[in-house]
PDB file of C-alpha atoms and ligand atoms in Angstrom:
ATOM      1  CA  MET A   1     -38.183   7.600 157.366  1.00 92.00           C
ATOM      2  CA  PRO A   2     -35.128   7.350 155.065  1.00 96.00           C
ATOM      3  CA  ARG A   3     -32.256   5.310 156.467  1.00 97.00           C
ATOM      4  CA  ILE A   4     -28.934   7.155 156.018  1.00 97.00           C
ATOM      5  CA  ILE A   5     -25.502   5.819 156.937  1.00 97.00           C
ATOM      6  CA  VAL A   6     -23.019   8.534 157.961  1.00 96.00           C
ATOM      7  CA  ILE A   7     -19.434   7.368 157.447  1.00 97.00           C
ATOM      8  CA  THR A   8     -16.950   9.539 159.340  1.00 96.00           C
ATOM      9  CA  THR A   9     -13.313   9.975 158.245  1.00 97.00           C
ATOM     10  CA  GLY A  10     -12.173  12.891 160.456  1.00 95.00           C
ATOM     11  CA  GLY A  11     -11.322  16.465 159.457  1.00 95.00           C
ATOM     12  CA  THR A  12     -12.300  19.751 161.063  1.00 93.00           C
ATOM     13  CA  ILE A  13     -15.943  18.661 161.299  1.00 93.00           C
ATOM     14  CA  ALA A  14     -14.741  16.209 163.971  1.00 91.00           C
ATOM     15  CA  THR A  15     -12.135  18.409 165.647  1.00 88.00           C
ATOM     16  CA  ARG A  16     -12.141  19.984 169.037  1.00 81.00           C
ATOM     17  CA  ARG A  17      -9.572  21.718 171.162  1.00 78.00           C
ATOM     18  CA  GLY A  18      -8.881  19.997 174.476  1.00 73.00           C
ATOM     19  CA  PRO A  19      -7.247  21.630 177.540  1.00 71.00           C
ATOM     20  CA  ASN A  20      -4.017  19.649 177.128  1.00 69.00           C
ATOM     21  CA  LEU A  21      -3.756  19.864 173.350  1.00 71.00           C
ATOM     22  CA  ALA A  22      -1.540  22.199 171.343  1.00 72.00           C
ATOM     23  CA  GLY A  23      -4.385  22.766 168.862  1.00 80.00           C
ATOM     24  CA  ALA A  24      -7.643  21.292 167.602  1.00 79.00           C
ATOM     25  CA  ILE A  25      -7.463  17.654 166.448  1.00 79.00           C
ATOM     26  CA  PRO A  26     -10.062  15.200 165.104  1.00 77.00           C
ATOM     27  CA  ALA A  27     -11.644  13.790 168.294  1.00 77.00           C
ATOM     28  CA  LEU A  28     -15.432  13.719 167.896  1.00 79.00           C
ATOM     29  CA  LYS A  29     -17.082  10.341 167.387  1.00 80.00           C
ATOM     30  CA  GLY A  30     -20.315   9.717 165.493  1.00 75.00           C
ATOM     31  CA  GLU A  31     -22.264   9.516 168.774  1.00 78.00           C
ATOM     32  CA  ASP A  32     -20.989  12.980 169.813  1.00 80.00           C
ATOM     33  CA  VAL A  33     -22.183  14.498 166.544  1.00 77.00           C
ATOM     34  CA  LEU A  34     -25.494  12.636 166.661  1.00 77.00           C
ATOM     35  CA  ALA A  35     -26.166  14.091 170.119  1.00 80.00           C
ATOM     36  CA  MET A  36     -25.824  17.621 168.690  1.00 80.00           C
ATOM     37  CA  LEU A  37     -27.968  17.063 165.553  1.00 80.00           C
ATOM     38  CA  PRO A  38     -31.650  18.031 165.517  1.00 77.00           C
ATOM     39  CA  ARG A  39     -33.898  14.936 165.583  1.00 74.00           C
ATOM     40  CA  GLY A  40     -36.265  13.825 162.865  1.00 76.00           C
ATOM     41  CA  GLY A  41     -36.244  13.628 159.095  1.00 84.00           C
ATOM     42  CA  ALA A  42     -33.936  10.624 158.780  1.00 93.00           C
ATOM     43  CA  ASP A  43     -32.944   7.490 160.620  1.00 94.00           C
ATOM     44  CA  LEU A  44     -29.170   7.891 161.051  1.00 94.00           C
ATOM     45  CA  ALA A  45     -26.475   5.323 161.776  1.00 94.00           C
ATOM     46  CA  PHE A  46     -22.822   6.336 162.144  1.00 95.00           C
ATOM     47  CA  GLU A  47     -19.822   4.246 161.083  1.00 96.00           C
ATOM     48  CA  GLU A  48     -16.213   5.325 161.599  1.00 95.00           C
ATOM     49  CA  PHE A  49     -13.811   4.817 158.691  1.00 97.00           C
ATOM     50  CA  SER A  50     -10.974   6.874 160.213  1.00 96.00           C
ATOM     51  CA  ASN A  51     -10.492   9.907 162.445  1.00 94.00           C
ATOM     52  CA  LEU A  52      -7.778  11.758 160.559  1.00 96.00           C
ATOM     53  CA  PRO A  53      -7.121  15.182 159.084  1.00 97.00           C
ATOM     54  CA  SER A  54      -7.528  14.814 155.344  1.00 98.00           C
ATOM     55  CA  SER A  55      -3.878  15.792 154.769  1.00 98.00           C
ATOM     56  CA  HIS A  56      -3.106  12.352 156.266  1.00 98.00           C
ATOM     57  CA  LEU A  57      -5.319  10.467 153.790  1.00 98.00           C
ATOM     58  CA  THR A  58      -4.194   8.935 150.491  1.00 98.00           C
ATOM     59  CA  PRO A  59      -5.980   7.914 147.276  1.00 98.00           C
ATOM     60  CA  VAL A  60      -5.577   4.293 148.421  1.00 98.00           C
ATOM     61  CA  ASN A  61      -7.562   5.229 151.566  1.00 98.00           C
ATOM     62  CA  ALA A  62     -10.159   6.875 149.306  1.00 98.00           C
ATOM     63  CA  LEU A  63     -10.476   3.661 147.248  1.00 98.00           C
ATOM     64  CA  ASP A  64     -10.978   1.678 150.485  1.00 98.00           C
ATOM     65  CA  LEU A  65     -13.633   4.214 151.461  1.00 98.00           C
ATOM     66  CA  SER A  66     -15.311   3.719 148.086  1.00 98.00           C
ATOM     67  CA  ARG A  67     -15.574  -0.030 148.825  1.00 98.00           C
ATOM     68  CA  ARG A  68     -16.995   0.730 152.261  1.00 98.00           C
ATOM     69  CA  VAL A  69     -19.606   3.081 150.773  1.00 98.00           C
ATOM     70  CA  ALA A  70     -20.494   0.519 148.065  1.00 98.00           C
ATOM     71  CA  ALA A  71     -21.050  -2.136 150.749  1.00 98.00           C
ATOM     72  CA  ALA A  72     -23.334   0.212 152.715  1.00 98.00           C
ATOM     73  CA  LEU A  73     -25.343   1.108 149.593  1.00 97.00           C
ATOM     74  CA  GLU A  74     -25.861  -2.549 148.688  1.00 97.00           C
ATOM     75  CA  ARG A  75     -27.974  -2.998 151.826  1.00 97.00           C
ATOM     76  CA  PRO A  76     -31.576  -2.675 150.597  1.00 97.00           C
ATOM     77  CA  GLU A  77     -32.712  -0.834 153.732  1.00 97.00           C
ATOM     78  CA  VAL A  78     -30.110   1.946 153.177  1.00 98.00           C
ATOM     79  CA  ASP A  79     -31.408   4.940 151.208  1.00 97.00           C
ATOM     80  CA  GLY A  80     -28.242   7.026 151.038  1.00 97.00           C
ATOM     81  CA  VAL A  81     -24.757   7.636 152.445  1.00 98.00           C
ATOM     82  CA  VAL A  82     -23.207  10.789 153.891  1.00 97.00           C
ATOM     83  CA  ILE A  83     -19.440  11.005 154.375  1.00 98.00           C
ATOM     84  CA  THR A  84     -17.799  13.519 156.694  1.00 97.00           C
ATOM     85  CA  HIS A  85     -14.267  14.478 155.628  1.00 98.00           C
ATOM     86  CA  GLY A  86     -11.554  17.092 156.079  1.00 98.00           C
ATOM     87  CA  THR A  87     -11.825  19.870 153.537  1.00 98.00           C
ATOM     88  CA  ASP A  88      -8.167  19.891 152.445  1.00 98.00           C
ATOM     89  CA  THR A  89      -8.391  16.832 150.195  1.00 98.00           C
ATOM     90  CA  LEU A  90     -12.174  16.432 150.147  1.00 98.00           C
ATOM     91  CA  GLU A  91     -12.390  17.230 146.444  1.00 98.00           C
ATOM     92  CA  GLU A  92     -10.033  14.362 145.593  1.00 98.00           C
ATOM     93  CA  THR A  93     -11.893  11.781 147.692  1.00 98.00           C
ATOM     94  CA  ALA A  94     -15.237  13.014 146.338  1.00 98.00           C
ATOM     95  CA  TYR A  95     -14.052  12.665 142.741  1.00 98.00           C
ATOM     96  CA  LEU A  96     -12.523   9.226 143.320  1.00 98.00           C
ATOM     97  CA  LEU A  97     -15.833   8.070 144.823  1.00 98.00           C
ATOM     98  CA  ASP A  98     -17.734   9.579 141.907  1.00 98.00           C
ATOM     99  CA  LEU A  99     -15.510   7.752 139.389  1.00 98.00           C
ATOM    100  CA  THR A 100     -15.607   4.387 141.108  1.00 98.00           C
ATOM    101  CA  LEU A 101     -19.074   4.024 142.694  1.00 97.00           C
ATOM    102  CA  ARG A 102     -21.937   2.640 140.652  1.00 94.00           C
ATOM    103  CA  THR A 103     -25.185   3.499 142.393  1.00 94.00           C
ATOM    104  CA  SER A 104     -28.264   5.579 141.880  1.00 93.00           C
ATOM    105  CA  LYS A 105     -28.678   6.198 145.636  1.00 97.00           C
ATOM    106  CA  PRO A 106     -27.519   9.619 146.879  1.00 97.00           C
ATOM    107  CA  VAL A 107     -23.922   9.854 148.125  1.00 98.00           C
ATOM    108  CA  VAL A 108     -23.071  13.157 149.799  1.00 98.00           C
ATOM    109  CA  ILE A 109     -19.774  14.347 151.241  1.00 98.00           C
ATOM    110  CA  THR A 110     -19.380  17.254 153.622  1.00 98.00           C
ATOM    111  CA  GLY A 111     -17.063  18.785 156.206  1.00 97.00           C
ATOM    112  CA  ALA A 112     -16.518  21.996 158.135  1.00 97.00           C
ATOM    113  CA  MET A 113     -14.173  24.986 158.144  1.00 97.00           C
ATOM    114  CA  ARG A 114     -14.484  25.689 161.907  1.00 95.00           C
ATOM    115  CA  ALA A 115     -13.715  23.259 164.730  1.00 92.00           C
ATOM    116  CA  ALA A 116     -16.558  22.064 166.961  1.00 89.00           C
ATOM    117  CA  THR A 117     -15.175  24.084 169.862  1.00 87.00           C
ATOM    118  CA  SER A 118     -15.024  27.335 167.810  1.00 89.00           C
ATOM    119  CA  LEU A 119     -17.658  30.004 167.587  1.00 89.00           C
ATOM    120  CA  GLY A 120     -19.360  29.599 164.253  1.00 92.00           C
ATOM    121  CA  TYR A 121     -18.897  25.809 163.988  1.00 93.00           C
ATOM    122  CA  ASP A 122     -20.374  25.014 160.569  1.00 95.00           C
ATOM    123  CA  GLY A 123     -20.193  21.223 160.914  1.00 95.00           C
ATOM    124  CA  LEU A 124     -23.712  20.695 162.212  1.00 94.00           C
ATOM    125  CA  ALA A 125     -25.399  22.875 159.602  1.00 95.00           C
ATOM    126  CA  ASN A 126     -23.366  21.203 156.839  1.00 96.00           C
ATOM    127  CA  LEU A 127     -24.094  17.715 158.164  1.00 95.00           C
ATOM    128  CA  ALA A 128     -27.819  18.420 158.589  1.00 95.00           C
ATOM    129  CA  ALA A 129     -27.953  19.781 155.009  1.00 96.00           C
ATOM    130  CA  ALA A 130     -25.991  16.764 153.710  1.00 97.00           C
ATOM    131  CA  VAL A 131     -28.423  14.367 155.430  1.00 96.00           C
ATOM    132  CA  ARG A 132     -31.324  16.281 153.936  1.00 96.00           C
ATOM    133  CA  VAL A 133     -29.856  15.937 150.424  1.00 97.00           C
ATOM    134  CA  ALA A 134     -29.083  12.239 150.961  1.00 97.00           C
ATOM    135  CA  SER A 135     -32.726  11.714 152.035  1.00 96.00           C
ATOM    136  CA  THR A 136     -34.137  13.443 148.951  1.00 94.00           C
ATOM    137  CA  PRO A 137     -35.221  11.253 146.009  1.00 91.00           C
ATOM    138  CA  SER A 138     -34.389  14.049 143.516  1.00 89.00           C
ATOM    139  CA  ALA A 139     -30.722  13.790 144.598  1.00 90.00           C
ATOM    140  CA  SER A 140     -30.589  10.237 143.170  1.00 91.00           C
ATOM    141  CA  ASP A 141     -28.530   9.760 140.008  1.00 91.00           C
ATOM    142  CA  LEU A 142     -26.482  12.930 140.590  1.00 96.00           C
ATOM    143  CA  GLY A 143     -23.355  10.914 141.358  1.00 96.00           C
ATOM    144  CA  VAL A 144     -21.349  11.939 144.402  1.00 98.00           C
ATOM    145  CA  VAL A 145     -22.130  15.488 145.507  1.00 98.00           C
ATOM    146  CA  LEU A 146     -20.546  17.899 147.985  1.00 98.00           C
ATOM    147  CA  VAL A 147     -22.858  19.776 150.294  1.00 98.00           C
ATOM    148  CA  PHE A 148     -21.205  22.810 151.844  1.00 98.00           C
ATOM    149  CA  ASP A 149     -22.507  26.134 153.080  1.00 98.00           C
ATOM    150  CA  GLU A 150     -25.997  25.393 151.710  1.00 98.00           C
ATOM    151  CA  GLU A 151     -24.737  24.626 148.201  1.00 98.00           C
ATOM    152  CA  ILE A 152     -24.754  21.321 146.332  1.00 98.00           C
ATOM    153  CA  HIS A 153     -21.771  20.734 144.028  1.00 98.00           C
ATOM    154  CA  ALA A 154     -20.850  17.966 141.574  1.00 98.00           C
ATOM    155  CA  ALA A 155     -17.789  15.998 142.708  1.00 98.00           C
ATOM    156  CA  ALA A 156     -16.002  16.488 139.371  1.00 97.00           C
ATOM    157  CA  GLU A 157     -16.503  20.264 139.466  1.00 97.00           C
ATOM    158  CA  ALA A 158     -16.049  21.462 143.062  1.00 98.00           C
ATOM    159  CA  GLN A 159     -12.745  22.875 144.282  1.00 98.00           C
ATOM    160  CA  LYS A 160     -11.654  24.294 147.626  1.00 98.00           C
ATOM    161  CA  LEU A 161     -10.769  27.793 146.497  1.00 97.00           C
ATOM    162  CA  HIS A 162     -10.805  29.640 149.802  1.00 97.00           C
ATOM    163  CA  ALA A 163      -8.409  28.708 152.591  1.00 97.00           C
ATOM    164  CA  GLN A 164     -10.470  30.242 155.445  1.00 96.00           C
ATOM    165  CA  SER A 165     -14.042  31.043 154.434  1.00 97.00           C
ATOM    166  CA  ARG A 166     -16.951  28.850 155.477  1.00 97.00           C
ATOM    167  CA  ALA A 167     -17.962  29.078 151.810  1.00 97.00           C
ATOM    168  CA  ALA A 168     -14.712  27.332 150.869  1.00 98.00           C
ATOM    169  CA  PHE A 169     -15.995  25.318 147.891  1.00 98.00           C
ATOM    170  CA  THR A 170     -16.874  26.654 144.459  1.00 98.00           C
ATOM    171  CA  SER A 171     -17.532  25.003 141.114  1.00 98.00           C
ATOM    172  CA  PRO A 172     -15.648  27.448 138.890  1.00 96.00           C
ATOM    173  CA  GLY A 173     -17.083  27.858 135.435  1.00 91.00           C
ATOM    174  CA  THR A 174     -20.245  25.870 136.124  1.00 95.00           C
ATOM    175  CA  GLY A 175     -21.625  26.912 139.518  1.00 97.00           C
ATOM    176  CA  PRO A 176     -23.423  24.630 141.980  1.00 98.00           C
ATOM    177  CA  LEU A 177     -25.944  21.943 141.012  1.00 98.00           C
ATOM    178  CA  GLY A 178     -28.410  23.310 143.523  1.00 98.00           C
ATOM    179  CA  ARG A 179     -29.002  24.577 147.029  1.00 98.00           C
ATOM    180  CA  VAL A 180     -30.401  23.535 150.362  1.00 97.00           C
ATOM    181  CA  GLU A 181     -32.887  26.199 151.446  1.00 95.00           C
ATOM    182  CA  GLY A 182     -34.167  25.355 154.921  1.00 89.00           C
ATOM    183  CA  GLU A 183     -36.082  22.095 154.531  1.00 89.00           C
ATOM    184  CA  ARG A 184     -36.128  22.346 150.756  1.00 94.00           C
ATOM    185  CA  VAL A 185     -33.545  20.732 148.465  1.00 96.00           C
ATOM    186  CA  TRP A 186     -33.480  22.495 145.142  1.00 97.00           C
ATOM    187  CA  ILE A 187     -31.657  20.779 142.258  1.00 97.00           C
ATOM    188  CA  ALA A 188     -31.248  23.230 139.355  1.00 96.00           C
ATOM    189  CA  ARG A 189     -29.260  21.041 136.957  1.00 96.00           C
ATOM    190  CA  GLN A 190     -27.708  17.612 136.450  1.00 95.00           C
ATOM    191  CA  PRO A 191     -23.921  17.110 136.289  1.00 95.00           C
ATOM    192  CA  VAL A 192     -22.686  16.830 132.706  1.00 89.00           C
ATOM    193  CA  GLY A 193     -20.381  14.147 131.268  1.00 89.00           C
ATOM    194  CA  ARG A 194     -19.972  12.003 134.405  1.00 93.00           C
ATOM    195  CA  GLN A 195     -17.617   9.092 133.945  1.00 95.00           C
ATOM    196  CA  GLN A 196     -17.346   5.787 135.760  1.00 95.00           C
ATOM    197  CA  ILE A 197     -14.425   3.395 135.935  1.00 96.00           C
ATOM    198  CA  ALA A 198     -14.741   0.024 137.687  1.00 94.00           C
ATOM    199  CA  CYS A 199     -11.502   0.109 139.626  1.00 94.00           C
ATOM    200  CA  GLN A 200      -9.907  -2.677 141.684  1.00 93.00           C
ATOM    201  CA  ARG A 201      -6.524  -1.059 142.196  1.00 96.00           C
ATOM    202  CA  LEU A 202      -4.832   2.318 141.777  1.00 96.00           C
ATOM    203  CA  GLU A 203      -1.519   3.233 140.219  1.00 98.00           C
ATOM    204  CA  GLU A 204       0.119   5.247 142.981  1.00 98.00           C
ATOM    205  CA  LEU A 205       3.154   6.550 141.089  1.00 98.00           C
ATOM    206  CA  VAL A 206       1.525   9.531 139.424  1.00 98.00           C
ATOM    207  CA  ASP A 207       2.960  13.040 139.859  1.00 98.00           C
ATOM    208  CA  LEU A 208       1.351  16.436 139.331  1.00 98.00           C
ATOM    209  CA  ILE A 209       3.508  19.335 138.128  1.00 98.00           C
ATOM    210  CA  ARG A 210       2.192  22.889 137.873  1.00 98.00           C
ATOM    211  CA  LEU A 211       3.752  25.074 135.182  1.00 98.00           C
ATOM    212  CA  THR A 212       4.998  28.536 136.050  1.00 98.00           C
ATOM    213  CA  GLN A 213       6.449  31.255 133.864  1.00 98.00           C
ATOM    214  CA  GLY A 214       9.893  30.186 132.669  1.00 98.00           C
ATOM    215  CA  ALA A 215       9.676  26.869 134.555  1.00 97.00           C
ATOM    216  CA  ASP A 216      12.699  24.663 133.980  1.00 96.00           C
ATOM    217  CA  VAL A 217      12.352  20.909 133.614  1.00 98.00           C
ATOM    218  CA  ARG A 218      14.097  19.752 136.819  1.00 97.00           C
ATOM    219  CA  MET A 219      10.925  18.465 138.467  1.00 97.00           C
ATOM    220  CA  LEU A 220       9.784  16.779 135.262  1.00 97.00           C
ATOM    221  CA  ARG A 221      13.223  15.134 134.840  1.00 98.00           C
ATOM    222  CA  HIS A 222      13.157  14.009 138.449  1.00 98.00           C
ATOM    223  CA  SER A 223       9.763  12.326 137.991  1.00 98.00           C
ATOM    224  CA  LEU A 224      10.881  10.651 134.776  1.00 97.00           C
ATOM    225  CA  GLU A 225      14.132   9.394 136.231  1.00 97.00           C
ATOM    226  CA  ASP A 226      12.206   8.095 139.226  1.00 96.00           C
ATOM    227  CA  GLY A 227      10.166   5.961 136.831  1.00 96.00           C
ATOM    228  CA  VAL A 228       6.692   7.369 137.434  1.00 98.00           C
ATOM    229  CA  ALA A 229       3.850   5.607 135.641  1.00 98.00           C
ATOM    230  CA  GLY A 230       2.001   8.833 134.966  1.00 98.00           C
ATOM    231  CA  LEU A 231       2.416  12.577 134.943  1.00 98.00           C
ATOM    232  CA  VAL A 232      -0.193  15.310 135.063  1.00 98.00           C
ATOM    233  CA  ILE A 233       0.987  18.706 133.878  1.00 98.00           C
ATOM    234  CA  GLU A 234      -1.076  21.736 134.849  1.00 98.00           C
ATOM    235  CA  ALA A 235      -0.280  23.680 131.682  1.00 98.00           C
ATOM    236  CA  PHE A 236      -0.997  27.295 130.758  1.00 98.00           C
ATOM    237  CA  GLY A 237      -4.458  28.377 129.551  1.00 98.00           C
ATOM    238  CA  GLY A 238      -6.122  26.033 127.103  1.00 97.00           C
ATOM    239  CA  GLY A 239      -3.071  23.696 127.084  1.00 98.00           C
ATOM    240  CA  ARG A 240       0.319  25.305 126.382  1.00 98.00           C
ATOM    241  CA  VAL A 241       3.842  24.587 127.594  1.00 98.00           C
ATOM    242  CA  PRO A 242       7.192  26.365 127.082  1.00 98.00           C
ATOM    243  CA  PRO A 243       9.012  25.167 123.943  1.00 98.00           C
ATOM    244  CA  TRP A 244      11.827  23.611 125.991  1.00 98.00           C
ATOM    245  CA  TRP A 245       9.349  21.221 127.655  1.00 98.00           C
ATOM    246  CA  LEU A 246       8.371  19.491 124.395  1.00 98.00           C
ATOM    247  CA  PRO A 247      11.411  17.176 123.988  1.00 98.00           C
ATOM    248  CA  HIS A 248      11.057  16.018 127.599  1.00 98.00           C
ATOM    249  CA  LEU A 249       7.347  15.313 127.215  1.00 98.00           C
ATOM    250  CA  SER A 250       8.131  13.438 124.027  1.00 98.00           C
ATOM    251  CA  GLU A 251      10.767  11.401 125.887  1.00 98.00           C
ATOM    252  CA  ALA A 252       8.214  10.650 128.641  1.00 97.00           C
ATOM    253  CA  LEU A 253       5.817   9.234 126.063  1.00 97.00           C
ATOM    254  CA  GLN A 254       8.594   7.176 124.438  1.00 97.00           C
ATOM    255  CA  ARG A 255       9.297   5.715 127.871  1.00 95.00           C
ATOM    256  CA  ARG A 256       5.558   4.774 128.042  1.00 95.00           C
ATOM    257  CA  THR A 257       4.892   7.244 130.827  1.00 97.00           C
ATOM    258  CA  ALA A 258       1.273   8.433 130.566  1.00 98.00           C
ATOM    259  CA  VAL A 259       1.151  12.234 130.246  1.00 98.00           C
ATOM    260  CA  VAL A 260      -2.080  14.103 130.950  1.00 98.00           C
ATOM    261  CA  ILE A 261      -2.432  17.833 130.340  1.00 98.00           C
ATOM    262  CA  ALA A 262      -4.775  19.832 132.586  1.00 98.00           C
ATOM    263  CA  SER A 263      -5.107  23.611 132.781  1.00 98.00           C
ATOM    264  CA  ARG A 264      -3.719  25.619 135.671  1.00 98.00           C
ATOM    265  CA  CYS A 265      -6.568  28.130 135.175  1.00 97.00           C
ATOM    266  CA  GLY A 266      -9.071  26.325 137.394  1.00 93.00           C
ATOM    267  CA  ALA A 267     -11.974  26.494 134.941  1.00 95.00           C
ATOM    268  CA  GLY A 268     -12.607  25.925 131.248  1.00 94.00           C
ATOM    269  CA  GLY A 269     -11.668  23.207 128.773  1.00 94.00           C
ATOM    270  CA  LEU A 270      -8.548  22.595 126.716  1.00 97.00           C
ATOM    271  CA  GLY A 271      -7.869  23.542 123.097  1.00 96.00           C
ATOM    272  CA  ASP A 272      -6.710  26.616 121.190  1.00 94.00           C
ATOM    273  CA  GLU A 273      -5.988  27.820 117.670  1.00 95.00           C
ATOM    274  CA  TYR A 274      -2.374  28.925 118.098  1.00 96.00           C
ATOM    275  CA  GLY A 275       0.313  27.820 115.687  1.00 96.00           C
ATOM    276  CA  TYR A 276       3.331  28.692 117.822  1.00 98.00           C
ATOM    277  CA  VAL A 277       5.681  26.218 119.465  1.00 98.00           C
ATOM    278  CA  GLY A 278       4.372  24.532 122.623  1.00 98.00           C
ATOM    279  CA  ALA A 279       0.692  25.342 121.987  1.00 98.00           C
ATOM    280  CA  TYR A 280      -2.145  22.784 121.977  1.00 98.00           C
ATOM    281  CA  HIS A 281      -1.407  21.536 118.417  1.00 98.00           C
ATOM    282  CA  ASP A 282       2.100  20.467 119.482  1.00 98.00           C
ATOM    283  CA  LEU A 283       0.794  18.627 122.549  1.00 98.00           C
ATOM    284  CA  ARG A 284      -1.812  16.846 120.426  1.00 97.00           C
ATOM    285  CA  ARG A 285       0.829  15.860 117.880  1.00 97.00           C
ATOM    286  CA  LEU A 286       2.952  14.351 120.654  1.00 97.00           C
ATOM    287  CA  GLY A 287       0.011  12.169 121.699  1.00 97.00           C
ATOM    288  CA  VAL A 288      -0.534  13.324 125.282  1.00 98.00           C
ATOM    289  CA  LEU A 289      -3.919  12.824 126.974  1.00 98.00           C
ATOM    290  CA  PHE A 290      -6.112  15.769 127.929  1.00 98.00           C
ATOM    291  CA  ALA A 291      -7.997  16.224 131.202  1.00 97.00           C
ATOM    292  CA  HIS A 292     -10.506  18.643 129.637  1.00 90.00           C
ATOM    293  CA  ASN A 293     -12.384  20.370 132.486  1.00 94.00           C
ATOM    294  CA  LEU A 294     -10.805  18.532 135.410  1.00 97.00           C
ATOM    295  CA  SER A 295      -8.515  20.362 137.815  1.00 97.00           C
ATOM    296  CA  GLY A 296      -4.929  19.070 138.131  1.00 98.00           C
ATOM    297  CA  PRO A 297      -5.539  17.203 141.434  1.00 98.00           C
ATOM    298  CA  LYS A 298      -8.637  15.533 139.979  1.00 98.00           C
ATOM    299  CA  ALA A 299      -6.852  14.680 136.731  1.00 98.00           C
ATOM    300  CA  ARG A 300      -4.201  12.957 138.893  1.00 98.00           C
ATOM    301  CA  ILE A 301      -6.892  10.893 140.647  1.00 98.00           C
ATOM    302  CA  LYS A 302      -8.386   9.945 137.293  1.00 98.00           C
ATOM    303  CA  LEU A 303      -4.992   8.934 135.900  1.00 98.00           C
ATOM    304  CA  MET A 304      -4.302   6.800 139.007  1.00 98.00           C
ATOM    305  CA  VAL A 305      -7.649   5.043 138.587  1.00 98.00           C
ATOM    306  CA  ALA A 306      -7.296   4.730 134.803  1.00 98.00           C
ATOM    307  CA  LEU A 307      -3.719   3.354 134.946  1.00 98.00           C
ATOM    308  CA  GLY A 308      -4.757   0.868 137.628  1.00 97.00           C
ATOM    309  CA  THR A 309      -7.612  -0.359 135.442  1.00 97.00           C
ATOM    310  CA  ALA A 310      -6.671  -0.045 131.744  1.00 95.00           C
ATOM    311  CA  ARG A 311      -5.335  -3.164 130.047  1.00 93.00           C
ATOM    312  CA  GLY A 312      -3.442  -1.207 127.411  1.00 92.00           C
ATOM    313  CA  LEU A 313      -2.867   2.150 125.800  1.00 93.00           C
ATOM    314  CA  ASN A 314      -6.100   2.074 123.795  1.00 94.00           C
ATOM    315  CA  GLU A 315      -8.191   1.572 126.907  1.00 95.00           C
ATOM    316  CA  LEU A 316      -6.246   4.310 128.691  1.00 97.00           C
ATOM    317  CA  ARG A 317      -6.857   6.676 125.765  1.00 96.00           C
ATOM    318  CA  ALA A 318     -10.556   5.805 125.783  1.00 96.00           C
ATOM    319  CA  PHE A 319     -10.838   6.936 129.413  1.00 96.00           C
ATOM    320  CA  PHE A 320      -9.542  10.378 128.374  1.00 96.00           C
ATOM    321  CA  ALA A 321     -11.336  10.599 125.013  1.00 91.00           C
TER     322      ALA A 321
HETATM  323  N1  LIG B   1      -7.486  20.116 158.638  1.00 90.51           N
HETATM  324  C1  LIG B   1      -8.681  19.878 158.011  1.00 90.51           C
HETATM  325  C2  LIG B   1      -8.664  18.640 157.124  1.00 90.51           C
HETATM  326  O1  LIG B   1      -8.706  17.560 157.645  1.00 90.51           O
HETATM  327  C3  LIG B   1      -9.218  21.038 157.303  1.00 90.51           C
HETATM  328  C4  LIG B   1     -10.697  20.933 157.297  1.00 90.51           C
HETATM  329  O2  LIG B   1     -11.262  19.900 157.492  1.00 90.51           O
HETATM  330  O3  LIG B   1     -11.309  21.982 157.045  1.00 90.51           O
HETATM  331  O4  LIG B   1      -8.633  18.717 155.902  1.00 90.51           O
END
């Protein structure tokens, strides 16, 4: 029987509403969840990392979690790891784990959109499906995957795009890697262009700014004057900014602030053929880095990891090549 370690971090999958509580909070322990899970299929052991809503977690916590997962996977008797996590920042933790973990064993992250005391609690079904994927040899070498509402998603691609639905996660532009259909795990495709960075520390001072029509530069100026190490700009379309942003981005680069352009569209890569001011050609000329298909929040995680690891500009550029 495959041996799977379930590392719990909190989130709605662990929440219940108590008689004296104002609302549901993370309260369930591994043993509580184990008691509810159907038996058989895998030999499970639970370890608690934290019991927090994911809005309370940071990328530094996610890097600590990555070390904890790596230590579990090094044990020869362990066949895979499942992580339970709040959905709000699950995509960031999943991507950080995917970037920093080097393993061919399955690593699966899951959560729930309904509390354990609600009708329609989806935590057990998601956890059982996650354990099934982690126990499946064909899920090896996929990198970190999300299992949610019977779908399997690549960590670099999945985003929480619905605030309420139990089908909260989507991989826009690419679709899921596969599905869990009853007892069967069906992998339809491999993730493309996965990247790994051996990371010992993160650069925490990295801001994300989303462009809006007519956006002025106050937030950008504030970040620069605060001395951030890196900035991710969620630009328009395939990578375009208003003309009045260019001198400030140029100043950021002169100050040796790393600037990464992502798209605010949610899917698709960067690049265009426009010749007007502020389009992709201008950004390329300035020498910014491009996040390609990564969402803004994931590009921020990557820049934190890359800045914490790179020994110079060339290495930093290579991470975004
Ligand atoms: N509040 C939750 C969290 O920890 C939301 C969830 O898990 O669905 O992110």
